[in-house]
Amino acid sequence: MSTDDTPEQPGGNGDEDAGKSTGKNVGKNTDENAGKSTEPEAEKPEPAGQPPVPEAPVPGPAPEAVTPAEALTGRQRLVKGLWPPRFTRAQLTVALLLCVLGLGLAIQVRTTSDNSALRGARQEDLVRILDELDSRTKRLDDEKRKLESQKAELESSSNQAAEARKQTAQKEDQLGVLAGTVAAEGPGIELTVSDTKGAVEPDKLLDTIQELRAAGAEAIQINDVRVAADTYFSGSAGKVEIDGKKVSQPYKFKVIGKPQDLEPALNIPGGVVQTLEKEQAGVSVSRSEKIVVDALRPAKRPDYARSSSQ
């Protein structure tokens, strides 16, 4: 057999040609599609005489729903957080302990404030207060001894009625001296206050009377006015009135009592003498074994009060 008679194999060169043609066609189509996709499309002209069509609004995100908690104000949220209260057992225990501590502190402060007047007093004031307490204690002891002596005399006397009348008369004389209805004499002091500049107020003289009474004065007379329990001072500096009667200076005090108690009570630091001297008044105090208080006050019968023994 010759080579010319060899049959052609189907699909040999044909497949290769088909592959080549197919590859060329695919590549050509791909290049054409790519060229077309990259070129922008030409805008179509709008027809003349027609208004432009407005674009449709693009819908935005839907508004978020507001919760009731966010709608409250700051004050409302604060009130809501505080009320109703929510307590734990530990908080209640601490609150109870704080209440007990506060109560204890209040009691302590109140107890301390009772003695605050003495704690803040000066040394001379404390000395004066101590002297007054000693004088009052001595006077009370003397009064106690007198009453016990009178009681013993009444019990031991054979004629108790006569002894009772005697003691009643003595008591009447004592009350008359205190009331200023009878004259009195005895040891005491004389106090002279010279107010040449008219700077001594009536209240300064009243303080002097109170100081003398606290020291044990039993009868007091200023110039020609008898001082009693209902005596009052009025007027102004340099124009002092006692019980409505004008008293000129110098003011002369006649005081019956124990001189050893009366004079120191006036001369203590911060006492009557220093106070009057600060008002530029001259003050002199002298002891005497016989002071006569003869200014009298009219005896007034009470309108409503009566003795309970009648």
PDB file of C-alpha atoms in Angstrom:
ATOM      1  CA  MET A   1       0.000   0.000   0.000  1.00  0.00           C
ATOM      2  CA  SER A   2       1.256   3.445  -0.799  1.00  0.00           C
ATOM      3  CA  THR A   3       1.329   6.418   1.365  1.00  0.00           C
ATOM      4  CA  ASP A   4      -1.294   8.148  -0.777  1.00  0.00           C
ATOM      5  CA  ASP A   5      -3.735   5.478   0.054  1.00  0.00           C
ATOM      6  CA  THR A   6      -3.456   6.046   3.792  1.00  0.00           C
ATOM      7  CA  PRO A   7      -6.861   7.254   4.996  1.00  0.00           C
ATOM      8  CA  GLU A   8      -7.127  10.608   6.647  1.00  0.00           C
ATOM      9  CA  GLN A   9      -7.829  10.363  10.325  1.00  0.00           C
ATOM     10  CA  PRO A  10     -10.962  12.280  11.134  1.00  0.00           C
ATOM     11  CA  GLY A  11     -10.692  14.780  13.807  1.00  0.00           C
ATOM     12  CA  GLY A  12      -6.979  15.221  13.501  1.00  0.00           C
ATOM     13  CA  ASN A  13      -6.282  18.545  11.815  1.00  0.00           C
ATOM     14  CA  GLY A  14      -9.948  19.380  11.983  1.00  0.00           C
ATOM     15  CA  ASP A  15      -9.869  19.493  15.744  1.00  0.00           C
ATOM     16  CA  GLU A  16      -6.833  21.688  15.740  1.00  0.00           C
ATOM     17  CA  ASP A  17      -8.426  24.038  13.221  1.00  0.00           C
ATOM     18  CA  ALA A  18     -11.615  24.065  15.258  1.00  0.00           C
ATOM     19  CA  GLY A  19      -9.683  24.841  18.378  1.00  0.00           C
ATOM     20  CA  LYS A  20      -7.801  27.621  16.671  1.00  0.00           C
ATOM     21  CA  SER A  21     -10.966  29.132  15.256  1.00  0.00           C
ATOM     22  CA  THR A  22     -12.776  28.795  18.530  1.00  0.00           C
ATOM     23  CA  GLY A  23      -9.952  30.462  20.407  1.00  0.00           C
ATOM     24  CA  LYS A  24      -9.856  33.333  17.956  1.00  0.00           C
ATOM     25  CA  ASN A  25     -13.605  33.834  18.176  1.00  0.00           C
ATOM     26  CA  VAL A  26     -13.643  33.740  22.004  1.00  0.00           C
ATOM     27  CA  GLY A  27     -10.783  36.201  22.259  1.00  0.00           C
ATOM     28  CA  LYS A  28     -12.410  38.522  19.761  1.00  0.00           C
ATOM     29  CA  ASN A  29     -15.719  38.458  21.596  1.00  0.00           C
ATOM     30  CA  THR A  30     -14.053  39.062  24.964  1.00  0.00           C
ATOM     31  CA  ASP A  31     -12.162  42.072  23.633  1.00  0.00           C
ATOM     32  CA  GLU A  32     -15.283  43.505  22.111  1.00  0.00           C
ATOM     33  CA  ASN A  33     -17.304  43.041  25.300  1.00  0.00           C
ATOM     34  CA  ALA A  34     -14.575  44.567  27.410  1.00  0.00           C
ATOM     35  CA  GLY A  35     -14.353  47.575  25.114  1.00  0.00           C
ATOM     36  CA  LYS A  36     -18.065  48.059  25.266  1.00  0.00           C
ATOM     37  CA  SER A  37     -18.273  47.773  29.074  1.00  0.00           C
ATOM     38  CA  THR A  38     -15.524  50.317  29.759  1.00  0.00           C
ATOM     39  CA  GLU A  39     -16.977  53.032  27.507  1.00  0.00           C
ATOM     40  CA  PRO A  40     -19.654  55.206  29.255  1.00  0.00           C
ATOM     41  CA  GLU A  41     -23.004  55.229  27.722  1.00  0.00           C
ATOM     42  CA  ALA A  42     -23.938  58.458  26.045  1.00  0.00           C
ATOM     43  CA  GLU A  43     -26.646  60.424  27.867  1.00  0.00           C
ATOM     44  CA  LYS A  44     -29.810  60.617  25.916  1.00  0.00           C
ATOM     45  CA  PRO A  45     -30.864  64.196  25.304  1.00  0.00           C
ATOM     46  CA  GLU A  46     -34.167  65.144  26.890  1.00  0.00           C
ATOM     47  CA  PRO A  47     -36.823  66.268  24.538  1.00  0.00           C
ATOM     48  CA  ALA A  48     -37.207  70.015  24.275  1.00  0.00           C
ATOM     49  CA  GLY A  49     -40.188  71.716  25.820  1.00  0.00           C
ATOM     50  CA  GLN A  50     -40.704  69.252  28.662  1.00  0.00           C
ATOM     51  CA  PRO A  51     -39.760  70.075  32.331  1.00  0.00           C
ATOM     52  CA  PRO A  52     -37.180  67.940  33.994  1.00  0.00           C
ATOM     53  CA  VAL A  53     -38.580  65.066  35.932  1.00  0.00           C
ATOM     54  CA  PRO A  54     -37.665  65.425  39.663  1.00  0.00           C
ATOM     55  CA  GLU A  55     -35.784  62.613  41.141  1.00  0.00           C
ATOM     56  CA  ALA A  56     -37.599  60.478  43.704  1.00  0.00           C
ATOM     57  CA  PRO A  57     -36.432  61.106  47.301  1.00  0.00           C
ATOM     58  CA  VAL A  58     -34.232  58.464  48.672  1.00  0.00           C
ATOM     59  CA  PRO A  59     -35.879  56.997  51.785  1.00  0.00           C
ATOM     60  CA  GLY A  60     -33.725  57.501  54.927  1.00  0.00           C
ATOM     61  CA  PRO A  61     -33.473  55.336  57.998  1.00  0.00           C
ATOM     62  CA  ALA A  62     -36.602  55.052  60.093  1.00  0.00           C
ATOM     63  CA  PRO A  63     -36.531  57.178  63.342  1.00  0.00           C
ATOM     64  CA  GLU A  64     -35.725  55.203  66.444  1.00  0.00           C
ATOM     65  CA  ALA A  65     -38.505  54.725  68.963  1.00  0.00           C
ATOM     66  CA  VAL A  66     -38.119  56.773  72.225  1.00  0.00           C
ATOM     67  CA  THR A  67     -38.520  54.679  75.326  1.00  0.00           C
ATOM     68  CA  PRO A  68     -40.411  56.108  78.376  1.00  0.00           C
ATOM     69  CA  ALA A  69     -37.165  56.088  80.443  1.00  0.00           C
ATOM     70  CA  GLU A  70     -35.452  58.389  77.907  1.00  0.00           C
ATOM     71  CA  ALA A  71     -38.443  60.756  77.879  1.00  0.00           C
ATOM     72  CA  LEU A  72     -38.019  61.532  81.646  1.00  0.00           C
ATOM     73  CA  THR A  73     -36.089  64.608  82.770  1.00  0.00           C
ATOM     74  CA  GLY A  74     -32.997  64.433  84.959  1.00  0.00           C
ATOM     75  CA  ARG A  75     -34.903  65.430  88.105  1.00  0.00           C
ATOM     76  CA  GLN A  76     -37.573  62.808  87.449  1.00  0.00           C
ATOM     77  CA  ARG A  77     -34.961  60.118  86.973  1.00  0.00           C
ATOM     78  CA  LEU A  78     -33.318  61.178  90.255  1.00  0.00           C
ATOM     79  CA  VAL A  79     -36.605  61.027  92.146  1.00  0.00           C
ATOM     80  CA  LYS A  80     -37.406  57.682  90.579  1.00  0.00           C
ATOM     81  CA  GLY A  81     -34.035  56.348  91.661  1.00  0.00           C
ATOM     82  CA  LEU A  82     -34.448  57.563  95.245  1.00  0.00           C
ATOM     83  CA  TRP A  83     -38.084  56.733  95.852  1.00  0.00           C
ATOM     84  CA  PRO A  84     -39.316  54.290  96.860  1.00  0.00           C
ATOM     85  CA  PRO A  85     -36.237  53.666  99.017  1.00  0.00           C
ATOM     86  CA  ARG A  86     -34.539  50.339  98.887  1.00  0.00           C
ATOM     87  CA  PHE A  87     -32.655  49.431 102.037  1.00  0.00           C
ATOM     88  CA  THR A  88     -30.527  46.468 102.801  1.00  0.00           C
ATOM     89  CA  ARG A  89     -29.980  44.966 106.206  1.00  0.00           C
ATOM     90  CA  ALA A  90     -26.480  46.415 106.405  1.00  0.00           C
ATOM     91  CA  GLN A  91     -27.761  49.921 105.646  1.00  0.00           C
ATOM     92  CA  LEU A  92     -30.424  49.683 108.332  1.00  0.00           C
ATOM     93  CA  THR A  93     -27.838  48.536 110.863  1.00  0.00           C
ATOM     94  CA  VAL A  94     -25.536  51.457 110.032  1.00  0.00           C
ATOM     95  CA  ALA A  95     -28.440  53.931 110.254  1.00  0.00           C
ATOM     96  CA  LEU A  96     -29.420  52.603 113.685  1.00  0.00           C
ATOM     97  CA  LEU A  97     -25.849  52.911 114.964  1.00  0.00           C
ATOM     98  CA  LEU A  98     -25.625  56.495 113.665  1.00  0.00           C
ATOM     99  CA  CYS A  99     -28.872  57.405 115.429  1.00  0.00           C
ATOM    100  CA  VAL A 100     -27.573  56.018 118.722  1.00  0.00           C
ATOM    101  CA  LEU A 101     -24.288  57.900 118.268  1.00  0.00           C
ATOM    102  CA  GLY A 102     -26.098  61.175 117.510  1.00  0.00           C
ATOM    103  CA  LEU A 103     -28.301  60.801 120.586  1.00  0.00           C
ATOM    104  CA  GLY A 104     -25.246  60.237 122.766  1.00  0.00           C
ATOM    105  CA  LEU A 105     -23.511  63.309 121.358  1.00  0.00           C
ATOM    106  CA  ALA A 106     -26.614  65.462 121.935  1.00  0.00           C
ATOM    107  CA  ILE A 107     -26.813  64.360 125.573  1.00  0.00           C
ATOM    108  CA  GLN A 108     -23.100  65.050 126.049  1.00  0.00           C
ATOM    109  CA  VAL A 109     -23.359  68.546 124.534  1.00  0.00           C
ATOM    110  CA  ARG A 110     -26.365  69.404 126.686  1.00  0.00           C
ATOM    111  CA  THR A 111     -24.599  68.217 129.837  1.00  0.00           C
ATOM    112  CA  THR A 112     -21.504  70.242 128.960  1.00  0.00           C
ATOM    113  CA  SER A 113     -23.484  73.409 128.176  1.00  0.00           C
ATOM    114  CA  ASP A 114     -25.020  73.418 131.673  1.00  0.00           C
ATOM    115  CA  ASN A 115     -21.636  74.293 133.154  1.00  0.00           C
ATOM    116  CA  SER A 116     -20.555  76.561 130.289  1.00  0.00           C
ATOM    117  CA  ALA A 117     -21.223  79.722 132.349  1.00  0.00           C
ATOM    118  CA  LEU A 118     -18.729  78.681 135.001  1.00  0.00           C
ATOM    119  CA  ARG A 119     -16.255  77.289 132.472  1.00  0.00           C
ATOM    120  CA  GLY A 120     -16.029  80.623 130.675  1.00  0.00           C
ATOM    121  CA  ALA A 121     -15.936  82.787 133.807  1.00  0.00           C
ATOM    122  CA  ARG A 122     -12.871  84.750 134.773  1.00  0.00           C
ATOM    123  CA  GLN A 123     -10.847  83.940 137.862  1.00  0.00           C
ATOM    124  CA  GLU A 124     -12.075  87.012 139.755  1.00  0.00           C
ATOM    125  CA  ASP A 125     -15.683  86.086 138.931  1.00  0.00           C
ATOM    126  CA  LEU A 126     -15.152  82.586 140.264  1.00  0.00           C
ATOM    127  CA  VAL A 127     -13.629  84.010 143.447  1.00  0.00           C
ATOM    128  CA  ARG A 128     -16.619  86.324 143.891  1.00  0.00           C
ATOM    129  CA  ILE A 129     -19.096  83.499 143.350  1.00  0.00           C
ATOM    130  CA  LEU A 130     -17.241  81.299 145.818  1.00  0.00           C
ATOM    131  CA  ASP A 131     -17.241  84.068 148.440  1.00  0.00           C
ATOM    132  CA  GLU A 132     -20.961  84.604 147.985  1.00  0.00           C
ATOM    133  CA  LEU A 133     -21.638  80.898 148.382  1.00  0.00           C
ATOM    134  CA  ASP A 134     -19.572  80.798 151.556  1.00  0.00           C
ATOM    135  CA  SER A 135     -21.424  83.818 152.961  1.00  0.00           C
ATOM    136  CA  ARG A 136     -24.803  82.331 152.164  1.00  0.00           C
ATOM    137  CA  THR A 137     -23.807  79.039 153.744  1.00  0.00           C
ATOM    138  CA  LYS A 138     -22.760  80.826 156.936  1.00  0.00           C
ATOM    139  CA  ARG A 139     -25.991  82.829 157.079  1.00  0.00           C
ATOM    140  CA  LEU A 140     -28.073  79.711 156.567  1.00  0.00           C
ATOM    141  CA  ASP A 141     -26.158  77.929 159.320  1.00  0.00           C
ATOM    142  CA  ASP A 142     -26.741  80.866 161.673  1.00  0.00           C
ATOM    143  CA  GLU A 143     -30.433  80.914 160.832  1.00  0.00           C
ATOM    144  CA  LYS A 144     -30.632  77.184 161.417  1.00  0.00           C
ATOM    145  CA  ARG A 145     -29.016  77.516 164.854  1.00  0.00           C
ATOM    146  CA  LYS A 146     -31.396  80.331 165.815  1.00  0.00           C
ATOM    147  CA  LEU A 147     -34.437  78.320 164.820  1.00  0.00           C
ATOM    148  CA  GLU A 148     -33.182  75.278 166.716  1.00  0.00           C
ATOM    149  CA  SER A 149     -32.559  77.451 169.780  1.00  0.00           C
ATOM    150  CA  GLN A 150     -36.070  78.885 169.602  1.00  0.00           C
ATOM    151  CA  LYS A 151     -37.506  75.417 169.272  1.00  0.00           C
ATOM    152  CA  ALA A 152     -35.555  74.225 172.305  1.00  0.00           C
ATOM    153  CA  GLU A 153     -36.739  77.203 174.376  1.00  0.00           C
ATOM    154  CA  LEU A 154     -40.339  76.535 173.462  1.00  0.00           C
ATOM    155  CA  GLU A 155     -40.062  72.877 174.383  1.00  0.00           C
ATOM    156  CA  SER A 156     -38.216  73.490 177.661  1.00  0.00           C
ATOM    157  CA  SER A 157     -40.193  76.526 178.846  1.00  0.00           C
ATOM    158  CA  SER A 158     -42.811  75.977 181.518  1.00  0.00           C
ATOM    159  CA  ASN A 159     -44.955  78.735 180.085  1.00  0.00           C
ATOM    160  CA  GLN A 160     -44.908  77.989 176.403  1.00  0.00           C
ATOM    161  CA  ALA A 161     -47.574  80.582 175.584  1.00  0.00           C
ATOM    162  CA  ALA A 162     -45.481  83.429 177.033  1.00  0.00           C
ATOM    163  CA  GLU A 163     -42.383  82.171 175.238  1.00  0.00           C
ATOM    164  CA  ALA A 164     -44.289  81.979 171.968  1.00  0.00           C
ATOM    165  CA  ARG A 165     -45.488  85.587 172.358  1.00  0.00           C
ATOM    166  CA  LYS A 166     -41.925  86.677 173.075  1.00  0.00           C
ATOM    167  CA  GLN A 167     -40.576  84.996 169.974  1.00  0.00           C
ATOM    168  CA  THR A 168     -43.441  86.407 167.897  1.00  0.00           C
ATOM    169  CA  ALA A 169     -42.543  89.939 168.998  1.00  0.00           C
ATOM    170  CA  GLN A 170     -38.922  89.360 168.108  1.00  0.00           C
ATOM    171  CA  LYS A 171     -39.936  88.018 164.707  1.00  0.00           C
ATOM    172  CA  GLU A 172     -42.140  91.058 164.174  1.00  0.00           C
ATOM    173  CA  ASP A 173     -39.210  93.376 164.840  1.00  0.00           C
ATOM    174  CA  GLN A 174     -37.050  91.440 162.407  1.00  0.00           C
ATOM    175  CA  LEU A 175     -39.687  91.607 159.716  1.00  0.00           C
ATOM    176  CA  GLY A 176     -40.153  95.325 160.405  1.00  0.00           C
ATOM    177  CA  VAL A 177     -36.443  95.913 159.821  1.00  0.00           C
ATOM    178  CA  LEU A 178     -36.553  93.990 156.561  1.00  0.00           C
ATOM    179  CA  ALA A 179     -39.707  95.797 155.457  1.00  0.00           C
ATOM    180  CA  GLY A 180     -38.267  99.184 156.442  1.00  0.00           C
ATOM    181  CA  THR A 181     -41.125 100.093 158.822  1.00  0.00           C
ATOM    182  CA  VAL A 182     -38.920 100.324 161.929  1.00  0.00           C
ATOM    183  CA  ALA A 183     -35.527 101.920 162.547  1.00  0.00           C
ATOM    184  CA  ALA A 184     -32.468  99.724 162.992  1.00  0.00           C
ATOM    185  CA  GLU A 185     -28.909  99.998 164.171  1.00  0.00           C
ATOM    186  CA  GLY A 186     -25.894  97.752 164.246  1.00  0.00           C
ATOM    187  CA  PRO A 187     -22.478  97.124 162.702  1.00  0.00           C
ATOM    188  CA  GLY A 188     -22.014  97.611 159.024  1.00  0.00           C
ATOM    189  CA  ILE A 189     -20.395  99.798 156.375  1.00  0.00           C
ATOM    190  CA  GLU A 190     -20.838 103.183 154.776  1.00  0.00           C
ATOM    191  CA  LEU A 191     -20.471 103.432 150.999  1.00  0.00           C
ATOM    192  CA  THR A 192     -20.182 106.815 149.292  1.00  0.00           C
ATOM    193  CA  VAL A 193     -20.428 107.177 145.503  1.00  0.00           C
ATOM    194  CA  SER A 194     -19.456 110.594 144.070  1.00  0.00           C
ATOM    195  CA  ASP A 195     -20.777 111.022 140.542  1.00  0.00           C
ATOM    196  CA  THR A 196     -19.532 114.492 139.629  1.00  0.00           C
ATOM    197  CA  LYS A 197     -19.755 113.822 135.888  1.00  0.00           C
ATOM    198  CA  GLY A 198     -23.233 112.334 136.035  1.00  0.00           C
ATOM    199  CA  ALA A 199     -22.199 109.056 134.369  1.00  0.00           C
ATOM    200  CA  VAL A 200     -23.619 106.531 136.844  1.00  0.00           C
ATOM    201  CA  GLU A 201     -26.803 104.934 135.562  1.00  0.00           C
ATOM    202  CA  PRO A 202     -29.601 103.789 137.901  1.00  0.00           C
ATOM    203  CA  ASP A 203     -28.911 100.143 137.064  1.00  0.00           C
ATOM    204  CA  LYS A 204     -25.395 100.492 138.530  1.00  0.00           C
ATOM    205  CA  LEU A 205     -26.894 101.486 141.878  1.00  0.00           C
ATOM    206  CA  LEU A 206     -29.326  98.590 141.643  1.00  0.00           C
ATOM    207  CA  ASP A 207     -26.416  96.219 141.071  1.00  0.00           C
ATOM    208  CA  THR A 208     -24.812  97.632 144.212  1.00  0.00           C
ATOM    209  CA  ILE A 209     -27.959  96.878 146.217  1.00  0.00           C
ATOM    210  CA  GLN A 210     -28.097  93.331 144.874  1.00  0.00           C
ATOM    211  CA  GLU A 211     -24.438  92.766 145.736  1.00  0.00           C
ATOM    212  CA  LEU A 212     -24.968  94.020 149.292  1.00  0.00           C
ATOM    213  CA  ARG A 213     -28.024  91.822 149.764  1.00  0.00           C
ATOM    214  CA  ALA A 214     -26.124  88.796 148.494  1.00  0.00           C
ATOM    215  CA  ALA A 215     -23.377  89.557 151.022  1.00  0.00           C
ATOM    216  CA  GLY A 216     -25.854  89.558 153.918  1.00  0.00           C
ATOM    217  CA  ALA A 217     -27.064  93.153 154.258  1.00  0.00           C
ATOM    218  CA  GLU A 218     -30.086  93.359 156.604  1.00  0.00           C
ATOM    219  CA  ALA A 219     -30.960  97.048 156.306  1.00  0.00           C
ATOM    220  CA  ILE A 220     -29.990  99.555 153.613  1.00  0.00           C
ATOM    221  CA  GLN A 221     -30.581 103.269 153.304  1.00  0.00           C
ATOM    222  CA  ILE A 222     -29.530 105.551 150.405  1.00  0.00           C
ATOM    223  CA  ASN A 223     -29.453 109.189 151.450  1.00  0.00           C
ATOM    224  CA  ASP A 224     -32.916 109.546 153.045  1.00  0.00           C
ATOM    225  CA  VAL A 225     -34.645 106.662 151.224  1.00  0.00           C
ATOM    226  CA  ARG A 226     -35.089 103.284 152.908  1.00  0.00           C
ATOM    227  CA  VAL A 227     -34.462 100.353 150.603  1.00  0.00           C
ATOM    228  CA  ALA A 228     -36.908  97.433 150.851  1.00  0.00           C
ATOM    229  CA  ALA A 229     -37.978  94.459 148.778  1.00  0.00           C
ATOM    230  CA  ASP A 230     -40.197  96.532 146.485  1.00  0.00           C
ATOM    231  CA  THR A 231     -37.721  99.385 145.941  1.00  0.00           C
ATOM    232  CA  TYR A 232     -37.217 100.380 142.299  1.00  0.00           C
ATOM    233  CA  PHE A 233     -34.769 102.667 140.481  1.00  0.00           C
ATOM    234  CA  SER A 234     -35.630 104.943 137.576  1.00  0.00           C
ATOM    235  CA  GLY A 235     -34.397 108.082 135.827  1.00  0.00           C
ATOM    236  CA  SER A 236     -31.143 108.476 133.951  1.00  0.00           C
ATOM    237  CA  ALA A 237     -27.448 109.098 134.574  1.00  0.00           C
ATOM    238  CA  GLY A 238     -27.082 112.029 136.965  1.00  0.00           C
ATOM    239  CA  LYS A 239     -30.854 112.079 137.568  1.00  0.00           C
ATOM    240  CA  VAL A 240     -31.495 108.933 139.565  1.00  0.00           C
ATOM    241  CA  GLU A 241     -34.844 108.360 141.226  1.00  0.00           C
ATOM    242  CA  ILE A 242     -35.527 105.806 143.965  1.00  0.00           C
ATOM    243  CA  ASP A 243     -39.169 104.817 144.465  1.00  0.00           C
ATOM    244  CA  GLY A 244     -40.109 107.878 142.397  1.00  0.00           C
ATOM    245  CA  LYS A 245     -38.100 110.266 144.584  1.00  0.00           C
ATOM    246  CA  LYS A 246     -35.144 112.124 143.079  1.00  0.00           C
ATOM    247  CA  VAL A 247     -31.864 111.451 144.877  1.00  0.00           C
ATOM    248  CA  SER A 248     -28.910 113.815 144.482  1.00  0.00           C
ATOM    249  CA  GLN A 249     -25.297 112.751 144.513  1.00  0.00           C
ATOM    250  CA  PRO A 250     -23.116 111.869 146.259  1.00  0.00           C
ATOM    251  CA  TYR A 251     -25.031 108.680 146.966  1.00  0.00           C
ATOM    252  CA  LYS A 252     -24.491 107.637 150.584  1.00  0.00           C
ATOM    253  CA  PHE A 253     -25.259 104.027 151.434  1.00  0.00           C
ATOM    254  CA  LYS A 254     -25.809 103.025 155.077  1.00  0.00           C
ATOM    255  CA  VAL A 255     -25.721  99.264 155.315  1.00  0.00           C
ATOM    256  CA  ILE A 256     -26.212  97.117 158.419  1.00  0.00           C
ATOM    257  CA  GLY A 257     -24.631  93.690 158.300  1.00  0.00           C
ATOM    258  CA  LYS A 258     -21.406  91.871 158.964  1.00  0.00           C
ATOM    259  CA  PRO A 259     -18.596  94.244 157.867  1.00  0.00           C
ATOM    260  CA  GLN A 260     -16.203  91.343 157.227  1.00  0.00           C
ATOM    261  CA  ASP A 261     -18.591  90.082 154.538  1.00  0.00           C
ATOM    262  CA  LEU A 262     -19.903  93.354 153.103  1.00  0.00           C
ATOM    263  CA  GLU A 263     -16.629  95.141 152.366  1.00  0.00           C
ATOM    264  CA  PRO A 264     -14.867  92.265 150.532  1.00  0.00           C
ATOM    265  CA  ALA A 265     -18.008  91.686 148.443  1.00  0.00           C
ATOM    266  CA  LEU A 266     -17.728  95.240 147.095  1.00  0.00           C
ATOM    267  CA  ASN A 267     -13.965  95.201 146.528  1.00  0.00           C
ATOM    268  CA  ILE A 268     -13.553  91.876 144.756  1.00  0.00           C
ATOM    269  CA  PRO A 269     -12.053  92.028 141.228  1.00  0.00           C
ATOM    270  CA  GLY A 270     -14.741  92.953 138.750  1.00  0.00           C
ATOM    271  CA  GLY A 271     -17.132  93.879 141.565  1.00  0.00           C
ATOM    272  CA  VAL A 272     -19.089  97.000 142.392  1.00  0.00           C
ATOM    273  CA  VAL A 273     -16.160  99.273 143.184  1.00  0.00           C
ATOM    274  CA  GLN A 274     -14.292  98.542 139.947  1.00  0.00           C
ATOM    275  CA  THR A 275     -17.473  98.888 137.899  1.00  0.00           C
ATOM    276  CA  LEU A 276     -18.262 102.298 139.359  1.00  0.00           C
ATOM    277  CA  GLU A 277     -14.678 103.455 138.947  1.00  0.00           C
ATOM    278  CA  LYS A 278     -14.878 102.572 135.256  1.00  0.00           C
ATOM    279  CA  GLU A 279     -17.759 105.066 135.075  1.00  0.00           C
ATOM    280  CA  GLN A 280     -15.304 107.674 136.470  1.00  0.00           C
ATOM    281  CA  ALA A 281     -17.123 107.787 139.817  1.00  0.00           C
ATOM    282  CA  GLY A 282     -15.389 108.163 143.178  1.00  0.00           C
ATOM    283  CA  VAL A 283     -16.052 105.288 145.584  1.00  0.00           C
ATOM    284  CA  SER A 284     -15.140 104.986 149.253  1.00  0.00           C
ATOM    285  CA  VAL A 285     -16.002 102.171 151.679  1.00  0.00           C
ATOM    286  CA  SER A 286     -15.545 102.349 155.466  1.00  0.00           C
ATOM    287  CA  ARG A 287     -16.477  99.959 158.269  1.00  0.00           C
ATOM    288  CA  SER A 288     -18.339 101.020 161.377  1.00  0.00           C
ATOM    289  CA  GLU A 289     -19.478  99.284 164.532  1.00  0.00           C
ATOM    290  CA  LYS A 290     -22.645 101.361 164.701  1.00  0.00           C
ATOM    291  CA  ILE A 291     -24.696 102.215 161.666  1.00  0.00           C
ATOM    292  CA  VAL A 292     -28.080 103.864 162.200  1.00  0.00           C
ATOM    293  CA  VAL A 293     -30.744 103.345 159.569  1.00  0.00           C
ATOM    294  CA  ASP A 294     -33.630 105.603 160.522  1.00  0.00           C
ATOM    295  CA  ALA A 295     -35.405 106.288 157.232  1.00  0.00           C
ATOM    296  CA  LEU A 296     -38.809 104.599 157.374  1.00  0.00           C
ATOM    297  CA  ARG A 297     -41.316 103.346 154.872  1.00  0.00           C
ATOM    298  CA  PRO A 298     -45.042 103.494 155.533  1.00  0.00           C
ATOM    299  CA  ALA A 299     -46.583 100.212 156.577  1.00  0.00           C
ATOM    300  CA  LYS A 300     -49.027  99.089 153.909  1.00  0.00           C
ATOM    301  CA  ARG A 301     -51.824  96.720 154.711  1.00  0.00           C
ATOM    302  CA  PRO A 302     -52.304  94.250 151.886  1.00  0.00           C
ATOM    303  CA  ASP A 303     -55.614  94.459 150.093  1.00  0.00           C
ATOM    304  CA  TYR A 304     -56.117  90.750 149.535  1.00  0.00           C
ATOM    305  CA  ALA A 305     -53.499  88.746 151.443  1.00  0.00           C
ATOM    306  CA  ARG A 306     -54.302  87.651 154.976  1.00  0.00           C
ATOM    307  CA  SER A 307     -52.351  85.651 157.513  1.00  0.00           C
ATOM    308  CA  SER A 308     -53.074  81.946 157.237  1.00  0.00           C
ATOM    309  CA  SER A 309     -52.937  81.579 161.065  1.00  0.00           C
ATOM    310  CA  GLN A 310     -56.050  83.709 161.590  1.00  0.00           C
TER     311      GLN A 310
END
